[in-house]
Amino acid sequence: MHDLQRGGQMSIRHTLRAGMAGLALSMAGLALPGGAQAEVLQVRAGSPTRALQVPMNRAVVVESDVAFTELSIANPGIADISSLTDRTIYVLGKAPGRTTLTVLGENGRLITNVEVHVTPDIAEFKERLEQILPGEPIEVRTANDGIVLSGVVSSIAKLDRAMELAQRYAPDRISNLMSVGGTQQVMLKVRFAEMQRSVSKSLSASLGARGTALGEDLGLSIGTNALNNAGALGAALGGALPSTSTSNASTLFGFNAGGVEVGLLLEALESRGVVRTLAEPNLTALSGQEANFLAGGEYPVPVNQDDGTITVEYKPFGVEMNFIPRVIEGDLVNLELKAAVSSIDSTNGFTSNGFTIDAFRRRETSTTVEMRDGESFAIAGLLSDDFRDLSGQVPWLGDIPVLGALFRSAEYSREQTELVIIITPHLVTPTRGETLALPTDRVRPPSERELFLFGRVAADRAPQTGGASEVARQDFSGSYGYVLD
């Protein structure tokens, strides 16, 4: 009876062992993405064992040529193990890192130590990368517990997409060795154009009277505007005009009526002005890098500190530009731009404690736009029209028909401003230095003979080198340029 029971137990044990062996064989044949089969590591006692590469969240089977009795893993947080049979081990990757698998035989005898490398699952990452960025030659490798990306991509936008996807599989463990192909240097041309027009007109009349008798002053003196005091009236009737604005056109009329001297002063002014401002700064920068440009200077401004001392701060003025270009794809450029044109305006300054500080007149814009190579965009524009009409008169007297004009003054002014800022990006590549033309290429110092005998401040000979020499050697005889019929 005992023999039958022992025989039944042996049969059950062999059946379980056969089942576990079949399970081990089925696990050894697990398919990985891309059609690859699960790795099976053969371990032989007394022979060196190579490192075991285990993708994270996937399993690898280890087979031993001798039966083992005990298994241990140095860091269970990196890999998990279980025995399928007394010669088959199931290793599951849990987190990126390295650990050691120890296999012991009978009586605690060491069979082997297996170094286990758990790496991110780059097989799935490669599939997703091919789906999102088809045709991009990006190579994916593992290094330690991270991912290494290399290759040449077509744009920075696709590089950013690849990096963002890699963060899903190996957060903060990505080495970017990718580069961007094509032209990645952008030259930005900015044009500031401003027109200012101003018109002002003014007309005023001054009337004065003084009572006299046989050369004696009777003490009677009246007047309006510029002739509102006896001294001005006496100067006017003596033939001198009152000191008003030196730009005014003044006409003086005076006569005597018995013992009364009468003076009439007419003042008129009309002024027109046009101001044109144009600046064209150009600047080149690498895609994704910031570039700054300033053509002007710095103005010292005194600043009163809390302790009573006065320090000097410098404020820049002139033509300023600051931009960051980004080549998105092909010839599409994203521009983050800040541009300004400023100048010193002494008419709006102020004086305090002996310091005279000038104001600044500034036109500035800050924006972000996208456009293609060679396209232009008007990123800012301004149309301003200021109008002022002022009329003043002596109360009641100015309302008298006809004669009331002698007691009135009128002033009219109008200012118009038009401003536009246009930007044009160009994808550029370096060229040979001798092909570039400089502003100084066409200017040569004169010889002593040319300076003293002929009074020339520059030589007439054509430049021999530089881009200007190429133009100087060309024959432009005949018709050339633009012809309009």
XYZ file of C-alpha atoms in Angstrom:
485
model
C 0.000 0.000 0.000
C 2.831 2.309 0.878
C 4.570 1.379 -2.367
C 1.453 2.294 -4.326
C 1.217 5.620 -2.541
C 4.917 6.281 -3.150
C 4.496 5.353 -6.798
C 1.476 7.679 -7.119
C 3.413 10.588 -5.591
C 6.298 10.015 -7.995
C 3.907 10.025 -10.941
C 2.337 13.298 -9.816
C 5.813 14.827 -9.269
C 6.956 13.770 -12.758
C 3.728 15.086 -14.257
C 4.190 18.495 -12.571
C 7.810 18.617 -13.658
C 6.831 17.843 -17.238
C 4.182 20.564 -17.105
C 6.630 23.112 -15.708
C 9.161 22.165 -18.358
C 6.539 22.710 -21.055
C 5.694 26.086 -19.540
C 9.385 26.997 -19.540
C 9.678 26.048 -23.178
C 6.598 28.111 -24.027
C 8.016 31.102 -22.100
C 11.311 30.663 -23.913
C 9.455 31.076 -27.172
C 7.758 34.380 -26.218
C 7.674 36.714 -29.160
C 8.994 40.250 -28.796
C 7.902 43.228 -30.898
C 9.352 43.205 -34.350
C 9.161 39.400 -34.659
C 12.182 38.671 -32.399
C 11.998 35.722 -30.005
C 12.541 36.022 -26.237
C 16.176 35.594 -25.309
C 17.194 32.311 -23.634
C 20.477 32.364 -21.699
C 22.324 29.067 -21.316
C 24.248 28.799 -18.015
C 27.004 26.239 -17.603
C 28.674 25.531 -14.295
C 32.310 26.620 -14.161
C 32.052 28.722 -17.353
C 31.850 32.553 -17.505
C 28.349 33.861 -18.161
C 27.646 36.885 -20.310
C 25.416 39.707 -19.105
C 21.684 39.184 -19.444
C 19.817 42.003 -21.244
C 16.203 42.242 -20.052
C 13.786 44.852 -21.477
C 11.708 46.588 -18.836
C 8.304 44.902 -18.226
C 9.409 41.905 -20.287
C 10.824 38.484 -19.386
C 13.873 36.388 -20.302
C 14.397 32.695 -19.567
C 17.660 31.385 -18.057
C 18.494 27.673 -18.392
C 21.116 25.878 -16.294
C 22.896 22.682 -17.315
C 22.795 21.456 -13.715
C 19.955 21.479 -11.185
C 19.931 24.353 -8.698
C 18.466 24.475 -5.224
C 18.462 28.169 -4.408
C 18.111 31.503 -6.300
C 18.664 35.081 -5.134
C 18.517 38.514 -6.765
C 20.578 41.403 -5.360
C 17.980 44.127 -5.993
C 14.399 42.878 -6.295
C 13.293 46.379 -7.286
C 15.148 46.061 -10.606
C 14.284 42.470 -11.562
C 12.015 39.724 -10.269
C 12.780 35.999 -10.544
C 10.880 32.741 -10.256
C 11.819 29.117 -10.893
C 9.909 27.183 -13.507
C 11.868 23.960 -12.955
C 15.017 23.052 -11.059
C 16.972 24.105 -14.176
C 14.874 26.961 -15.610
C 14.629 30.532 -14.263
C 12.123 33.200 -15.272
C 13.581 36.768 -15.037
C 11.215 39.783 -15.293
C 12.551 43.326 -15.761
C 10.901 45.844 -13.439
C 12.979 49.040 -13.495
C 16.038 50.220 -15.455
C 19.299 49.375 -13.725
C 21.795 46.629 -13.020
C 21.669 43.802 -10.499
C 23.081 40.319 -9.993
C 21.330 36.932 -10.155
C 22.992 34.217 -8.001
C 22.374 30.512 -8.739
C 23.316 27.956 -6.033
C 23.409 24.161 -6.233
C 23.436 21.406 -3.642
C 25.071 22.210 -0.291
C 25.120 25.904 -1.189
C 27.634 25.409 -4.001
C 27.817 28.410 -6.339
C 26.847 27.531 -9.856
C 27.154 31.009 -11.396
C 26.482 34.752 -11.017
C 24.539 36.366 -13.844
C 24.718 40.158 -14.310
C 21.245 41.391 -15.211
C 20.843 44.657 -17.197
C 17.286 45.936 -17.237
C 16.942 48.530 -20.020
C 14.037 50.578 -21.407
C 11.922 48.778 -23.957
C 13.381 50.352 -27.107
C 11.627 47.879 -29.395
C 8.258 49.483 -28.716
C 9.879 52.921 -28.728
C 11.305 52.290 -32.200
C 7.865 51.294 -33.474
C 6.243 54.443 -32.103
C 9.070 56.591 -33.434
C 8.623 55.173 -36.931
C 4.884 55.808 -36.778
C 5.179 59.413 -35.585
C 8.273 60.434 -37.593
C 8.328 58.235 -40.708
C 11.409 58.500 -42.854
C 13.576 60.183 -40.212
C 16.954 58.354 -39.857
C 16.998 58.269 -36.050
C 19.090 55.567 -34.412
C 18.056 54.342 -30.950
C 20.430 52.637 -28.520
C 20.495 51.894 -24.818
C 23.274 53.060 -22.510
C 23.287 52.009 -18.865
C 19.682 52.748 -17.828
C 18.909 55.368 -20.497
C 18.291 55.869 -24.209
C 20.739 57.375 -26.722
C 19.316 59.029 -29.843
C 21.542 59.796 -32.818
C 21.171 60.657 -36.495
C 20.383 63.680 -38.662
C 16.783 64.930 -38.610
C 15.222 67.362 -41.041
C 14.060 70.028 -38.558
C 14.220 71.118 -34.947
C 10.492 70.473 -34.554
C 10.973 66.774 -35.361
C 13.953 66.614 -33.023
C 11.758 67.962 -30.231
C 9.052 65.410 -31.014
C 11.568 62.558 -30.802
C 12.854 63.842 -27.471
C 9.333 64.224 -26.100
C 8.463 60.657 -27.086
C 11.687 59.326 -25.545
C 10.746 60.972 -22.246
C 7.779 58.583 -22.063
C 10.110 55.569 -22.030
C 13.133 56.881 -20.101
C 12.248 60.052 -18.167
C 15.304 62.276 -17.607
C 17.608 59.521 -18.916
C 17.969 60.536 -22.561
C 21.203 61.410 -24.361
C 20.570 63.544 -27.430
C 23.244 63.083 -30.095
C 20.951 64.093 -32.963
C 21.756 66.959 -35.310
C 19.591 68.982 -37.647
C 20.296 68.980 -41.343
C 19.722 71.744 -43.882
C 20.281 75.474 -43.461
C 19.872 76.541 -39.855
C 21.137 80.130 -39.965
C 18.656 82.964 -40.372
C 19.377 86.535 -41.440
C 16.616 88.916 -40.410
C 16.130 92.180 -42.256
C 14.056 94.795 -40.416
C 12.901 98.039 -42.026
C 11.637 100.963 -39.968
C 9.930 103.658 -42.060
C 8.338 106.736 -40.490
C 6.958 109.951 -41.966
C 5.969 112.954 -39.884
C 4.142 115.981 -41.293
C 3.236 119.105 -39.334
C 1.327 122.266 -40.273
C 0.638 125.207 -37.979
C -0.966 128.612 -38.604
C -1.616 131.520 -36.268
C -3.092 135.006 -36.677
C -3.436 137.665 -33.973
C -4.128 141.411 -33.792
C -3.018 143.842 -31.110
C -4.535 147.302 -30.585
C -3.073 150.001 -28.346
C -3.817 153.643 -27.542
C -2.064 156.272 -25.460
C -3.318 159.761 -24.583
C -0.910 162.685 -25.044
C -1.264 166.491 -25.120
C 1.494 168.748 -26.407
C 4.001 166.024 -25.757
C 2.812 165.408 -22.246
C 1.596 161.996 -21.141
C -1.994 162.151 -19.964
C -1.644 158.847 -18.120
C -4.087 157.024 -20.437
C -2.840 153.760 -21.944
C -4.826 150.744 -23.157
C -3.879 147.764 -25.321
C -4.449 144.091 -26.206
C -2.082 141.138 -26.758
C 1.426 142.385 -27.575
C 0.454 146.047 -27.030
C -0.968 145.617 -23.559
C 1.484 147.907 -21.802
C 2.601 151.473 -22.283
C 6.227 150.587 -22.911
C 5.361 148.249 -25.772
C 2.989 150.797 -27.228
C 5.624 153.543 -27.077
C 8.136 151.295 -28.819
C 5.574 150.348 -31.430
C 4.607 153.928 -32.205
C 8.282 154.839 -32.277
C 8.788 152.418 -35.147
C 10.050 149.327 -33.282
C 8.056 146.122 -33.089
C 7.411 144.503 -29.708
C 9.585 141.475 -28.965
C 7.345 138.467 -29.590
C 8.338 135.388 -31.572
C 11.179 135.909 -34.011
C 9.380 133.619 -36.460
C 6.269 135.735 -36.617
C 5.583 138.029 -39.556
C 4.564 141.351 -37.918
C 3.035 144.420 -39.530
C 2.700 147.698 -37.585
C 0.195 150.485 -38.274
C 0.188 153.715 -36.211
C -1.376 157.155 -36.389
C -2.226 160.181 -34.250
C -5.753 161.380 -33.700
C -5.484 164.687 -31.903
C -4.008 163.970 -28.501
C -4.336 160.193 -28.844
C -1.711 157.850 -30.357
C -3.150 154.664 -31.839
C -1.116 151.532 -32.763
C -2.281 148.370 -34.560
C -0.005 145.305 -34.752
C -0.877 142.311 -36.963
C 1.073 139.064 -36.410
C 0.799 135.982 -38.635
C 2.738 132.722 -38.832
C 2.505 129.638 -41.020
C 4.974 126.750 -40.727
C 5.228 123.373 -42.468
C 7.580 120.513 -41.765
C 8.298 116.986 -42.971
C 10.505 114.462 -41.166
C 11.554 111.120 -42.672
C 13.071 108.368 -40.583
C 14.407 105.111 -42.055
C 16.481 102.363 -40.433
C 17.359 98.940 -41.857
C 19.197 96.743 -39.337
C 20.243 93.247 -40.472
C 21.281 90.453 -38.118
C 22.123 86.756 -38.547
C 21.723 84.056 -35.890
C 21.704 80.283 -35.593
C 18.327 78.620 -35.243
C 17.256 78.615 -31.603
C 19.937 81.097 -30.505
C 19.348 84.682 -29.383
C 20.996 87.601 -31.207
C 21.236 91.263 -30.170
C 22.013 94.392 -32.177
C 22.480 98.039 -31.118
C 23.616 100.906 -33.327
C 23.549 104.078 -31.287
C 24.860 104.832 -27.833
C 24.079 105.119 -24.155
C 22.819 108.244 -22.445
C 23.844 108.966 -18.818
C 20.940 109.563 -16.447
C 21.563 110.635 -12.822
C 19.598 108.626 -10.251
C 19.070 109.706 -6.655
C 19.609 106.832 -4.230
C 17.952 106.288 -0.854
C 21.056 107.422 1.052
C 21.086 110.757 -0.785
C 23.927 109.933 -3.153
C 23.573 110.328 -6.891
C 24.617 107.569 -9.266
C 24.603 107.436 -13.034
C 22.689 104.889 -15.085
C 23.098 104.541 -18.819
C 20.069 104.165 -21.070
C 20.670 102.800 -24.584
C 19.295 104.610 -27.604
C 19.508 104.161 -31.356
C 18.517 101.161 -33.468
C 17.984 98.064 -31.311
C 17.038 94.538 -32.296
C 16.741 91.304 -30.352
C 15.382 88.126 -31.962
C 15.385 84.342 -31.679
C 14.851 82.450 -34.977
C 13.674 78.857 -35.104
C 13.673 76.896 -38.356
C 10.596 74.735 -37.894
C 10.580 72.679 -41.058
C 12.106 73.250 -44.466
C 12.073 76.990 -45.044
C 9.427 77.827 -42.425
C 10.875 80.144 -39.765
C 9.447 81.080 -36.380
C 10.642 84.506 -35.184
C 10.482 85.854 -31.654
C 11.348 89.500 -32.209
C 11.825 92.741 -30.299
C 12.885 95.819 -32.265
C 13.063 99.519 -31.421
C 14.286 102.857 -32.754
C 14.918 105.613 -30.205
C 16.455 109.076 -30.210
C 17.157 111.828 -27.705
C 14.388 114.428 -27.439
C 15.730 117.539 -25.699
C 12.438 119.441 -26.076
C 10.710 117.192 -23.536
C 13.516 117.039 -20.977
C 13.523 118.603 -17.521
C 15.960 120.317 -15.191
C 16.251 119.484 -11.497
C 18.921 120.477 -8.977
C 21.211 121.702 -11.687
C 20.831 118.534 -13.793
C 19.329 118.741 -17.259
C 18.003 115.386 -18.414
C 16.750 114.860 -21.935
C 13.800 112.676 -22.788
C 13.700 109.868 -25.359
C 11.511 109.379 -28.366
C 11.036 105.649 -28.875
C 9.209 103.386 -31.356
C 9.201 99.778 -30.239
C 7.539 96.482 -31.140
C 7.646 92.978 -29.667
C 5.949 90.014 -31.335
C 6.238 86.406 -32.562
C 5.438 85.456 -36.162
C 5.994 82.616 -38.626
C 6.854 82.981 -42.297
C 8.868 81.338 -45.019
C 12.261 82.225 -46.410
C 12.142 85.538 -48.291
C 8.585 86.437 -47.298
C 7.881 89.813 -45.701
C 5.519 90.748 -42.932
C 4.436 94.186 -41.709
C 4.476 93.411 -37.997
C 3.602 96.921 -36.779
C 1.998 100.079 -38.124
C 0.797 103.390 -36.796
C -1.273 106.222 -38.246
C -1.597 109.215 -35.933
C -3.425 112.469 -36.726
C -3.379 115.193 -34.044
C -5.417 118.368 -34.595
C -5.633 121.478 -32.448
C -7.641 124.690 -33.033
C -7.433 127.453 -30.444
C -9.172 130.818 -30.531
C -8.834 133.580 -27.935
C -10.464 136.995 -27.671
C -11.156 139.904 -25.375
C -14.557 139.345 -23.756
C -17.427 141.171 -25.440
C -15.100 143.243 -27.625
C -14.168 140.191 -29.688
C -17.833 139.612 -30.550
C -18.200 142.992 -32.264
C -18.662 142.475 -36.028
C -15.647 143.454 -38.175
C -13.900 145.450 -35.439
C -13.952 142.391 -33.200
C -11.141 140.841 -35.278
C -8.781 143.385 -33.700
C -9.456 141.811 -30.337
C -9.109 138.147 -31.353
C -6.278 135.655 -32.021
C -6.550 132.240 -33.688
C -4.102 129.331 -33.759
C -4.304 126.111 -35.785
C -1.942 123.107 -35.793
C -2.015 119.596 -37.215
C 0.500 116.742 -36.950
C 0.368 113.460 -38.858
C 2.575 110.432 -38.289
C 2.826 107.233 -40.336
C 4.979 104.354 -39.120
C 5.460 100.833 -40.467
C 7.883 98.046 -39.470
C 8.533 95.279 -42.016
C 10.596 92.133 -41.401
C 12.009 89.659 -43.922
C 13.868 86.451 -42.884
C 16.368 84.689 -45.146
C 17.986 81.288 -44.704
C 21.677 81.902 -45.325
C 24.932 79.978 -45.543
C 28.499 81.296 -45.176
C 30.456 82.387 -48.230
C 34.029 83.346 -49.060
C 35.088 86.562 -47.406
C 36.585 88.117 -50.536
C 33.225 88.025 -52.303
C 31.595 90.333 -49.769
C 31.466 94.068 -50.487
C 32.230 96.510 -47.698
C 31.260 100.196 -47.503
C 34.961 101.064 -47.495
C 35.836 99.093 -50.644
C 35.022 102.000 -52.960
C 36.909 104.594 -50.908
C 40.673 105.024 -51.153
C 42.808 107.660 -49.417
C 44.038 110.306 -51.906
C 47.665 110.797 -52.756
C 49.398 114.062 -51.892
C 49.078 115.158 -55.498
C 45.335 114.492 -55.567
C 44.815 116.172 -52.208
C 46.875 119.349 -52.597
C 46.659 119.987 -56.360
C 43.112 118.859 -57.089
C 41.499 119.034 -53.638
C 40.226 115.454 -53.751
C 39.434 113.757 -50.485
C 39.274 110.282 -52.043
C 41.139 108.598 -54.883
C 39.411 107.884 -58.178
C 41.017 104.530 -58.859
C 38.735 101.483 -58.711
C 39.161 98.960 -55.904
C 41.361 95.979 -56.706
C 39.952 93.497 -54.204
C 36.646 92.697 -52.576
C 33.131 92.455 -53.934
C 33.249 96.022 -55.232
C 36.132 95.147 -57.553
C 33.940 92.541 -59.288
C 31.408 95.246 -60.105
C 34.080 97.754 -61.102
C 35.562 95.350 -63.690
C 32.239 94.804 -65.449
C 31.377 96.678 -68.619
C 28.122 98.581 -68.259
C 28.166 100.261 -71.634
C 24.761 100.454 -73.253
C 21.345 100.251 -71.688
C 20.983 98.592 -68.329
C 18.795 98.810 -65.244
C 14.997 99.124 -65.239
C 13.207 100.281 -68.361
C 9.549 101.348 -68.290
C 7.664 101.742 -71.549
